[in-house]
Short mmCIF file of C-alpha atoms and ligand atoms in Angstrom, two decimals:
data_model
loop_
_atom_site.label_atom_id
_atom_site.label_comp_id
_atom_site.label_asym_id
_atom_site.label_seq_id
_atom_site.Cartn_x
_atom_site.Cartn_y
_atom_site.Cartn_z
CA MET A 1 167.59 56.73 121.85
CA ALA A 2 170.23 57.13 119.17
CA GLU A 3 168.01 56.20 116.23
CA ASN A 4 164.91 57.88 117.52
CA SER A 5 163.72 60.58 115.18
CA ASN A 6 162.68 62.81 118.06
CA ASP A 7 166.17 62.76 119.55
CA GLY A 8 166.76 66.33 118.37
CA LEU A 9 163.58 67.59 119.97
CA MET A 10 164.56 66.08 123.31
CA ARG A 11 168.06 67.48 123.38
CA THR A 12 167.61 70.95 122.00
CA LEU A 13 164.54 71.50 124.11
CA SER A 14 166.19 70.56 127.37
CA ALA A 15 168.78 73.32 127.09
CA ALA A 16 166.73 76.43 127.82
CA THR A 17 167.95 79.71 126.40
CA ARG A 18 165.75 81.43 129.02
CA PHE A 19 166.12 85.01 127.90
CA GLU A 20 163.68 87.30 126.14
CA SER A 21 165.01 89.23 123.25
CA GLN A 22 164.51 91.60 120.39
CA VAL A 23 166.85 91.89 117.44
CA LEU A 24 166.09 94.85 115.18
CA ASP A 25 166.99 94.88 111.51
CA CYS A 26 168.62 91.48 111.52
CA ASP A 27 171.54 90.65 109.25
CA VAL A 28 170.39 88.99 106.06
CA ILE A 29 172.34 86.81 103.64
CA GLY A 30 170.78 86.96 100.17
CA LYS A 31 167.74 89.04 99.38
CA ILE A 32 164.33 88.83 100.96
CA PRO A 33 161.68 89.08 98.24
CA ALA A 34 159.93 92.44 98.31
CA ASP A 35 156.48 90.81 98.07
CA ILE A 36 156.77 89.34 101.59
CA ASN A 37 154.99 91.46 104.20
CA GLY A 38 153.88 89.82 107.42
CA ALA A 39 155.18 87.82 110.32
CA PHE A 40 156.30 84.28 110.99
CA TYR A 41 155.05 83.34 114.45
CA ARG A 42 156.53 80.41 116.35
CA VAL A 43 155.54 78.75 119.60
CA GLY A 44 157.72 76.32 121.52
CA ALA A 45 158.59 75.09 124.96
CA GLU A 46 161.40 75.72 127.45
CA TRP A 47 161.64 75.13 131.18
CA PHE A 48 161.69 78.48 132.95
CA TYR A 49 162.23 76.55 136.17
CA PRO A 50 163.42 72.95 135.88
CA PRO A 51 160.70 70.28 136.04
CA LYS A 52 159.74 68.74 139.38
CA PHE A 53 160.41 65.29 137.92
CA ALA A 54 163.44 64.60 135.75
CA ASP A 55 161.55 62.10 133.61
CA ASP A 56 158.72 64.53 132.83
CA ALA A 57 157.66 65.23 129.25
CA ILE A 58 159.26 68.20 127.51
CA LEU A 59 155.68 68.89 126.37
CA ASN A 60 155.14 70.19 129.92
CA ALA A 61 157.68 73.03 129.59
CA ASP A 62 156.67 76.70 129.53
CA GLY A 63 155.38 78.29 126.35
CA TYR A 64 157.67 80.65 124.44
CA VAL A 65 156.40 82.76 121.54
CA SER A 66 158.56 84.42 118.91
CA SER A 67 158.13 86.31 115.68
CA PHE A 68 160.07 87.27 112.59
CA ARG A 69 158.42 90.43 111.27
CA ILE A 70 159.33 90.84 107.61
CA ARG A 71 158.68 93.95 105.56
CA ASN A 72 160.50 95.68 102.68
CA GLY A 73 163.23 93.06 102.78
CA ARG A 74 164.03 93.76 106.43
CA VAL A 75 163.41 91.70 109.55
CA ASP A 76 162.87 92.25 113.29
CA TYR A 77 162.95 89.28 115.67
CA THR A 78 161.15 89.17 119.03
CA GLY A 79 160.98 86.32 121.56
CA ARG A 80 159.02 86.21 124.85
CA TRP A 81 157.68 83.79 127.43
CA VAL A 82 153.94 83.28 127.36
CA ARG A 83 152.70 84.74 130.67
CA THR A 84 150.32 81.94 131.57
CA GLN A 85 148.71 81.79 135.01
CA ARG A 86 151.10 78.96 135.74
CA PHE A 87 154.16 80.95 134.64
CA ASP A 88 153.18 83.82 136.93
CA ARG A 89 152.57 81.52 139.91
CA ASN A 90 155.90 79.81 139.45
CA ARG A 91 157.64 83.18 139.21
CA GLU A 92 155.96 84.31 142.41
CA ALA A 93 157.13 81.18 144.19
CA GLY A 94 160.55 81.23 142.55
CA ARG A 95 160.35 77.55 141.65
CA GLN A 96 158.41 74.90 139.76
CA LEU A 97 155.11 74.24 141.54
CA PHE A 98 153.60 72.00 138.88
CA GLY A 99 154.19 68.29 138.59
CA TYR A 100 153.92 65.83 135.75
CA TYR A 101 152.47 66.59 132.34
CA ARG A 102 148.72 66.93 132.80
CA ASN A 103 148.62 65.37 136.25
CA PRO A 104 147.46 67.90 138.87
CA PHE A 105 147.71 65.24 141.60
CA THR A 106 151.48 65.64 141.40
CA ASP A 107 151.45 69.42 141.90
CA ASP A 108 152.88 71.23 144.88
CA PRO A 109 150.33 71.56 147.72
CA ALA A 110 150.55 75.34 147.21
CA ILE A 111 148.32 74.90 144.15
CA SER A 112 144.83 75.15 145.59
CA ASP A 113 142.66 74.68 142.51
CA PRO A 114 144.21 71.75 140.65
CA GLN A 115 141.04 70.81 138.82
CA HIS A 116 140.87 74.01 136.84
CA PRO A 117 142.82 73.48 133.64
CA ASN A 118 143.87 77.05 133.11
CA THR A 119 146.00 76.98 136.22
CA ARG A 120 148.10 74.32 134.49
CA THR A 121 148.25 74.94 130.76
CA VAL A 122 151.62 76.10 129.44
CA SER A 123 150.34 77.29 126.04
CA ASN A 124 153.44 75.92 124.34
CA THR A 125 152.28 74.28 121.13
CA ALA A 126 151.06 76.43 118.27
CA PRO A 127 150.20 79.96 117.22
CA LEU A 128 146.74 80.68 115.81
CA VAL A 129 145.77 83.70 113.72
CA HIS A 130 142.06 84.23 113.23
CA HIS A 131 139.60 87.18 113.20
CA GLY A 132 142.53 89.59 113.33
CA LYS A 133 143.96 88.18 116.57
CA LEU A 134 146.99 86.11 117.55
CA TYR A 135 146.76 83.29 120.11
CA THR A 136 149.04 80.63 121.57
CA LEU A 137 147.51 77.17 122.01
CA LYS A 138 147.88 74.04 124.10
CA GLU A 139 145.41 71.19 123.98
CA ASP A 140 144.87 70.98 127.76
CA GLY A 141 143.51 74.50 128.26
CA LEU A 142 142.18 77.64 126.64
CA PRO A 143 144.08 79.83 124.16
CA TYR A 144 146.07 82.84 125.33
CA LEU A 145 145.66 86.12 123.48
CA ILE A 146 149.00 87.63 122.39
CA ASP A 147 149.76 91.15 121.12
CA PRO A 148 151.00 90.51 117.55
CA LEU A 149 153.59 93.31 117.70
CA THR A 150 155.00 93.15 121.24
CA LEU A 151 154.13 89.48 121.95
CA GLU A 152 152.76 90.51 125.33
CA THR A 153 150.31 88.03 126.86
CA GLN A 154 146.82 89.47 127.29
CA GLY A 155 144.93 86.66 129.05
CA THR A 156 142.91 83.60 128.15
CA TRP A 157 140.24 83.52 125.47
CA ASP A 158 136.96 81.57 125.40
CA ALA A 159 135.55 82.84 122.07
CA PHE A 160 133.77 85.66 123.89
CA GLY A 161 131.99 83.24 126.20
CA THR A 162 130.76 80.98 123.42
CA TRP A 163 133.34 78.13 123.78
CA LYS A 164 131.93 75.31 125.95
CA SER A 165 134.94 73.09 126.65
CA GLU A 166 137.68 73.35 129.26
CA THR A 167 140.17 72.58 126.52
CA PHE A 168 140.91 73.88 123.03
CA SER A 169 142.97 71.99 120.46
CA ALA A 170 146.38 73.25 119.35
CA HIS A 171 145.38 72.39 115.77
CA PRO A 172 142.12 74.04 114.76
CA LYS A 173 141.59 74.33 111.02
CA LEU A 174 140.78 77.45 109.03
CA ASP A 175 138.46 77.20 106.04
CA PRO A 176 140.00 79.41 103.31
CA LEU A 177 136.65 79.81 101.54
CA THR A 178 134.36 80.78 104.42
CA GLY A 179 136.84 82.27 106.91
CA GLU A 180 135.44 79.87 109.51
CA MET A 181 137.53 78.04 112.07
CA VAL A 182 136.68 74.49 113.08
CA SER A 183 138.16 73.43 116.39
CA TYR A 184 137.59 70.94 119.20
CA GLY A 185 138.42 70.22 122.80
CA TYR A 186 138.92 66.69 124.11
CA GLU A 187 138.67 65.82 127.79
CA ALA A 188 136.21 68.64 127.38
CA ASN A 189 134.53 68.37 130.78
CA GLY A 190 137.34 67.65 133.19
CA LEU A 191 140.37 65.47 133.62
CA ALA A 192 140.12 62.19 131.67
CA SER A 193 136.55 62.98 130.57
CA ASP A 194 135.35 61.13 127.46
CA ASP A 195 133.58 64.19 126.08
CA LEU A 196 134.79 65.55 122.76
CA TYR A 197 133.49 69.01 121.90
CA ILE A 198 133.61 70.04 118.24
CA ALA A 199 132.69 73.57 117.18
CA THR A 200 132.63 75.92 114.24
CA LEU A 201 133.60 79.53 114.90
CA ASN A 202 132.54 82.24 112.48
CA SER A 203 134.96 84.74 110.99
CA GLN A 204 134.39 86.96 114.05
CA GLY A 205 135.63 84.21 116.38
CA ARG A 206 132.27 83.22 117.91
CA VAL A 207 130.94 79.68 118.07
CA SER A 208 128.18 79.32 115.49
CA ASP A 209 127.63 75.58 115.80
CA SER A 210 128.78 72.87 118.22
CA VAL A 211 128.32 69.26 119.17
CA THR A 212 129.58 67.07 122.02
CA VAL A 213 130.19 63.36 121.42
CA LYS A 214 131.55 60.49 123.52
CA VAL A 215 134.89 59.08 122.33
CA PRO A 216 135.43 55.29 122.07
CA TYR A 217 138.31 55.65 124.54
CA VAL A 218 140.10 58.67 126.03
CA SER A 219 143.28 59.32 124.08
CA VAL A 220 145.47 62.14 122.78
CA ILE A 221 143.52 63.87 120.03
CA HIS A 222 146.32 66.13 118.92
CA ASP A 223 145.23 67.20 115.46
CA MET A 224 142.22 67.07 113.16
CA ALA A 225 141.56 67.50 109.47
CA LEU A 226 138.85 69.39 107.67
CA THR A 227 137.23 68.82 104.31
CA HIS A 228 134.62 71.02 102.66
CA ARG A 229 132.02 68.62 104.11
CA HIS A 230 133.53 66.74 107.05
CA VAL A 231 135.46 67.04 110.28
CA VAL A 232 138.04 64.27 110.67
CA ILE A 233 139.28 63.26 114.13
CA PRO A 234 142.23 60.81 114.28
CA PHE A 235 143.72 59.35 117.47
CA GLY A 236 145.10 56.16 118.87
CA GLY A 237 147.28 54.21 121.26
CA TYR A 238 147.60 56.61 124.18
CA VAL A 239 145.42 55.91 127.21
CA THR A 240 144.68 57.65 130.49
CA GLY A 241 142.23 57.48 133.38
CA MET A 242 141.64 58.83 136.87
CA GLU A 243 143.27 55.75 138.34
CA ARG A 244 146.67 56.28 136.73
CA LEU A 245 146.47 60.01 137.47
CA ARG A 246 145.72 59.41 141.17
CA GLU A 247 148.67 57.02 141.20
CA GLY A 248 150.82 60.02 140.29
CA LYS A 249 151.72 58.87 136.80
CA ILE A 250 152.27 61.02 133.75
CA HIS A 251 148.99 61.65 131.89
CA TRP A 252 149.46 59.16 129.01
CA GLY A 253 150.57 55.60 128.67
CA TRP A 254 150.89 53.69 125.40
CA ASP A 255 148.64 50.66 124.96
CA LYS A 256 149.58 48.80 121.80
CA THR A 257 146.40 46.71 121.99
CA LYS A 258 144.25 49.78 121.34
CA PRO A 259 143.14 50.34 117.76
CA SER A 260 143.80 53.59 115.99
CA VAL A 261 140.57 55.46 115.43
CA ILE A 262 139.32 58.05 112.97
CA GLY A 263 136.06 59.84 113.69
CA VAL A 264 134.18 61.46 110.81
CA ILE A 265 131.27 63.83 111.33
CA PRO A 266 129.59 66.09 108.78
CA ARG A 267 130.28 69.76 109.40
CA GLY A 268 127.33 71.02 111.38
CA GLY A 269 126.25 67.44 112.11
CA SER A 270 124.76 66.11 115.34
CA ALA A 271 126.21 63.49 117.68
CA ARG A 272 124.37 60.60 116.02
CA ASP A 273 126.05 61.47 112.68
CA MET A 274 129.50 60.65 114.05
CA ARG A 275 131.11 57.54 112.60
CA TRP A 276 134.16 55.87 114.11
CA PHE A 277 136.54 53.84 111.95
CA GLU A 278 139.18 51.55 113.41
CA GLY A 279 142.63 50.74 112.08
CA PRO A 280 145.85 49.03 113.19
CA GLU A 281 148.20 50.23 115.96
CA ARG A 282 149.34 53.74 114.99
CA CYS A 283 150.52 56.89 116.68
CA MET A 284 148.32 59.49 115.02
CA MET A 285 149.62 62.97 115.74
CA HIS A 286 149.63 65.43 112.82
CA THR A 287 147.71 65.66 109.56
CA PHE A 288 148.50 67.35 106.25
CA ASN A 289 144.99 67.70 104.86
CA ALA A 290 141.86 65.79 103.93
CA VAL A 291 139.33 65.87 101.15
CA THR A 292 135.83 64.49 100.59
CA GLU A 293 135.35 62.88 97.15
CA GLY A 294 131.85 61.53 96.71
CA ASP A 295 131.28 59.14 99.61
CA LYS A 296 134.97 58.89 100.41
CA VAL A 297 136.97 60.83 102.96
CA ILE A 298 140.67 60.79 102.11
CA LEU A 299 143.16 61.77 104.79
CA TYR A 300 146.84 62.57 104.17
CA ALA A 301 148.91 62.33 107.33
CA PRO A 302 152.47 61.54 108.47
CA PHE A 303 151.46 59.07 111.18
CA PHE A 304 153.94 56.99 113.18
CA ASP A 305 153.84 53.20 113.30
CA SER A 306 153.78 53.23 117.10
CA ASN A 307 154.51 55.37 120.18
CA PHE A 308 156.57 58.43 119.27
CA PHE A 309 157.11 59.82 122.78
CA PRO A 310 159.55 57.91 125.03
CA PHE A 311 158.29 59.78 128.12
CA PHE A 312 154.80 58.25 127.71
CA PRO A 313 155.64 54.69 128.79
CA ASN A 314 154.15 51.48 127.50
CA VAL A 315 151.41 50.31 129.88
CA ASP A 316 152.64 46.72 129.53
CA GLY A 317 156.03 47.71 130.94
CA ALA A 318 157.95 47.05 127.72
CA PRO A 319 160.80 49.47 127.03
CA PHE A 320 160.36 52.25 124.49
CA ASN A 321 160.92 50.99 120.96
CA PRO A 322 162.58 53.64 118.75
CA ALA A 323 161.94 51.53 115.64
CA GLY A 324 158.21 52.19 116.04
CA ALA A 325 158.68 55.95 116.27
CA ARG A 326 158.89 56.38 112.50
CA ALA A 327 156.55 58.53 110.48
CA PHE A 328 155.62 57.92 106.85
CA ILE A 329 153.34 59.88 104.56
CA ARG A 330 150.10 57.91 104.54
CA LYS A 331 146.90 58.13 102.57
CA ILE A 332 143.94 56.73 104.48
CA THR A 333 140.64 56.28 102.67
CA LEU A 334 137.33 55.83 104.51
CA ASP A 335 134.22 54.99 102.55
CA LEU A 336 131.14 56.55 104.09
CA GLY A 337 128.98 54.81 101.50
CA LYS A 338 129.74 51.45 103.07
CA ARG A 339 128.37 50.27 106.37
CA GLY A 340 130.65 49.29 109.18
CA ASN A 341 134.38 49.61 109.51
CA ASN A 342 136.53 50.12 106.45
CA TRP A 343 140.01 51.58 106.36
CA GLN A 344 142.36 51.56 103.41
CA GLU A 345 145.88 52.72 104.06
CA GLU A 346 148.79 53.30 101.73
CA ILE A 347 152.32 54.60 102.36
CA LEU A 348 152.95 57.08 99.53
CA TRP A 349 156.72 57.58 99.80
CA PRO A 350 159.13 54.98 101.16
CA MET A 351 161.24 57.27 103.32
CA GLN A 352 160.77 58.24 106.91
CA VAL A 353 159.69 61.89 107.31
CA GLY A 354 159.34 64.46 110.06
CA ASP A 355 155.72 64.55 111.16
CA LEU A 356 155.30 68.33 111.15
CA GLY A 357 153.71 68.79 107.74
CA LYS A 358 152.05 71.67 105.97
CA VAL A 359 149.99 72.44 102.90
CA ASP A 360 149.41 75.76 101.20
CA PRO A 361 146.70 77.25 103.50
CA ARG A 362 144.66 78.20 100.42
CA VAL A 363 143.88 74.51 99.79
CA LEU A 364 143.14 73.45 103.33
CA SER A 365 139.99 71.29 103.26
CA LEU A 366 140.17 71.22 99.42
CA PRO A 367 141.82 69.01 96.77
CA THR A 368 145.56 69.30 97.28
CA ARG A 369 148.58 68.66 95.12
CA TYR A 370 151.58 69.43 97.36
CA LEU A 371 152.57 68.29 100.84
CA TYR A 372 155.52 69.94 102.59
CA THR A 373 157.54 68.54 105.47
CA GLN A 374 161.06 68.28 106.81
CA PHE A 375 163.02 65.04 106.60
CA TYR A 376 166.49 63.55 106.84
CA ASP A 377 168.10 62.88 103.47
CA GLU A 378 171.02 60.56 104.19
CA THR A 379 172.49 61.12 100.72
CA LYS A 380 173.21 64.80 101.42
CA PRO A 381 176.57 65.73 102.93
CA ILE A 382 176.54 66.20 106.68
CA ASP A 383 179.38 67.40 108.90
CA ARG A 384 179.13 64.74 111.59
CA ALA A 385 182.03 66.24 113.52
CA ILE A 386 179.89 69.31 114.14
CA VAL A 387 176.26 68.18 114.04
CA GLY A 388 176.95 64.68 115.31
CA SER A 389 178.18 65.73 118.70
CA ALA A 390 175.59 68.37 119.58
CA GLY A 391 172.75 67.58 117.22
CA PRO A 392 170.22 64.84 116.62
CA ALA A 393 171.07 61.42 115.18
CA ARG A 394 168.69 61.91 112.26
CA PRO A 395 168.90 65.66 111.64
CA SER A 396 166.21 67.14 109.40
CA ASN A 397 168.49 68.58 106.75
CA CYS A 398 165.84 69.03 104.04
CA TYR A 399 162.40 70.40 103.36
CA GLY A 400 160.52 68.34 100.83
CA ARG A 401 157.68 69.19 98.48
CA PHE A 402 155.84 65.94 97.88
CA ASP A 403 153.75 66.08 94.70
CA LEU A 404 150.65 63.91 95.04
CA GLU A 405 149.95 64.23 91.31
CA THR A 406 153.30 63.08 89.90
CA GLY A 407 154.97 61.44 92.89
CA GLN A 408 157.91 63.80 92.44
CA LEU A 409 159.89 65.00 95.43
CA ASP A 410 161.67 68.38 95.33
CA THR A 411 164.06 69.12 98.16
CA TYR A 412 165.60 72.13 99.79
CA PHE A 413 168.89 71.26 101.49
CA ALA A 414 169.92 73.53 104.33
CA GLY A 415 173.62 72.65 104.43
CA PRO A 416 175.90 70.14 106.18
CA THR A 417 175.84 71.88 109.56
CA HIS A 418 172.19 72.93 109.60
CA VAL A 419 169.19 71.23 111.21
CA LEU A 420 165.74 72.40 110.19
CA GLN A 421 162.67 72.97 112.31
CA GLU A 422 159.09 72.82 110.97
CA CYS A 423 158.45 74.88 107.84
CA SER A 424 155.55 77.21 107.16
CA PHE A 425 154.07 78.21 103.83
CA VAL A 426 154.00 81.88 102.80
CA PRO A 427 151.46 82.26 99.97
CA ARG A 428 152.34 84.71 97.23
CA PRO A 429 149.27 86.94 96.89
CA SER A 430 146.87 85.94 94.12
CA GLY A 431 148.90 82.87 93.20
CA GLN A 432 147.80 79.27 92.65
CA GLU A 433 148.45 76.42 95.08
CA GLY A 434 152.18 76.12 95.67
CA ASP A 435 153.03 79.67 94.58
CA GLY A 436 154.92 81.11 97.54
CA TYR A 437 157.79 80.50 99.93
CA LEU A 438 158.76 78.04 102.60
CA VAL A 439 160.13 79.62 105.76
CA GLY A 440 161.61 77.88 108.75
CA VAL A 441 164.28 78.13 111.40
CA ALA A 442 167.54 76.25 110.98
CA THR A 443 169.97 75.70 113.82
CA ASN A 444 173.47 76.32 112.48
CA TYR A 445 175.67 74.10 114.65
CA ALA A 446 178.87 75.45 113.09
CA GLU A 447 178.13 79.03 114.15
CA ASP A 448 175.99 78.19 117.19
CA ARG A 449 173.15 80.36 116.00
CA ALA A 450 169.69 80.30 114.47
CA GLU A 451 168.90 81.28 110.90
CA LEU A 452 165.51 81.80 109.31
CA VAL A 453 165.68 80.30 105.83
CA ILE A 454 163.40 81.50 103.05
CA ALA A 455 163.09 79.37 99.93
CA ASP A 456 160.93 79.67 96.83
CA ALA A 457 158.47 76.80 97.23
CA GLN A 458 158.53 76.17 93.46
CA ARG A 459 162.33 76.09 93.27
CA LEU A 460 163.38 74.22 96.38
CA GLY A 461 166.29 72.58 94.59
CA GLU A 462 167.89 75.97 93.98
CA GLY A 463 168.41 76.60 97.68
CA ASP A 464 167.18 79.50 99.76
CA VAL A 465 166.75 83.04 98.46
CA ALA A 466 167.58 84.55 101.86
CA ARG A 467 168.75 83.69 105.35
CA VAL A 468 168.01 85.87 108.35
CA ILE A 469 170.83 85.63 110.88
CA LEU A 470 170.29 85.71 114.63
CA PRO A 471 173.37 86.14 116.82
CA PHE A 472 172.28 83.25 119.10
CA LYS A 473 170.44 79.94 119.07
CA ILE A 474 166.72 80.03 119.68
CA SER A 475 164.59 77.36 121.24
CA GLN A 476 162.97 74.61 119.25
CA GLN A 477 159.58 75.58 117.95
CA VAL A 478 156.78 73.11 118.19
CA HIS A 479 154.68 74.86 115.54
CA GLY A 480 154.69 78.06 113.54
CA VAL A 481 152.41 79.94 111.19
CA TRP A 482 152.79 82.70 108.65
CA ALA A 483 150.45 85.70 108.92
CA ASP A 484 150.07 88.26 106.19
CA ALA A 485 150.41 91.84 107.53
CA ARG A 486 146.79 92.57 106.62
CA GLU A 487 145.45 89.69 108.69
CA LEU A 488 146.75 91.28 111.88
CA GLY A 489 146.85 94.93 110.89
CA LEU A 490 150.64 94.99 111.19
CA GLY A 491 151.00 97.76 108.61
C1 V55 B 501 151.99 67.11 121.09
C2 V55 B 501 152.58 68.28 121.55
C3 V55 B 501 152.21 68.78 122.79
C4 V55 B 501 151.26 68.12 123.53
C5 V55 B 501 150.67 66.97 123.07
O1 V55 B 501 153.27 66.97 119.11
C6 V55 B 501 151.04 66.47 121.84
C7 V55 B 501 152.37 66.55 119.79
C8 V55 B 501 153.79 70.54 122.70
O2 V55 B 501 152.75 69.89 123.35
O3 V55 B 501 150.94 68.62 124.75
FE1 FE B 502 151.21 69.58 116.93
#
């Protein structure tokens, strides 16, 4: 897998750090801007007990939540396991009771209620901050409520009884103008079900509108996009079914003959308003943003050419092809004014990028100028003797700000021994789009530790303004989010 861009994810995630920790008043290099007051929440995955099957997906490892609380230029770090039902049952048994990723038929016989998703979800994918609460998310179950200060797990959440799906996406979208959340659950009514539930939640966290539609085929629907008028649902390539699950296989296989699909439904629309567009083979995981312009829906997303995950095997038996696991920043235009299928796709920058992208949350669903993501810049110096042995083959050494207006790329370079995880955007209060900071964790392979880097998002080329030093490495995050202190009443 040497050239596979997810090599780093595989390796760093398999070495669990396992402990819970709190570091008060962390060492800081540089100066943390005084206008930053809030917390950077991260969610990732580590095996508390080793997996039952060595070839299982790392996506099946236990959820771990962490936070960097920043105030008055000072930082406290906290990291804890998410106490899911599954985590507690494993702890009771003293071993791993759960089998393959999203296949309850491979669980230990001690699990008596395998059909209920919340016995299995590991809540390891993304933090969510909405209506003054913090949650951890995983697309195969319900959110877990987390105390934003102590990171204690406080149980599952079903939008106060209003959420009508067994699952809840790890990537709901927050409308910055209305305070609404739009979210969805796929395989909404049981394992391999073709029901897709899409719902709007009001600013109090209650479902105000929902619809259930049938998908063209059951696939990973990992992320969505939101415009001021439409909900956009991309997926493709991965397939499942009760047959493969009963055979004891991992939940997903890759079927290169399947089209990629984008569903578009007006916000508040009914099932008959849903339109499905088909495109070429693609692995459609994360989005940046989308916008509706007249009759056109325009989606910006770092999609892969083909299967990104080596542990979800090709259904035709072909070996995993690392060359297909490459993400590029794409612009996909769908014309709702035309009948039938239409799909225009353009690659906006020639280089391969990491697929964990962000926009300034103030422009989510709205016209957008800047996309941010991590990528590997081969022209920057890299200490192969240090990173090469322990780190990934294509280390993300830069954060990029990709300017959709001018085509310009500004880069933050973390240093020759540093590998960056996903960034998050910290808006500067009352500023315009792009006015703020990028924060993200770097693994420093020279010092064997983690550092939180903070860079001015409008001056990425000047390097970071501060680095928060942890005296140890921390686990790979899947996703993170910045929360202003006022959003969670942190003080
Ligand atoms: C993804 C991550 C997941 C998952 C399904 O990045 C897809 C995509 C961390 O868990 O379960
Ligand atoms: Fe994700």
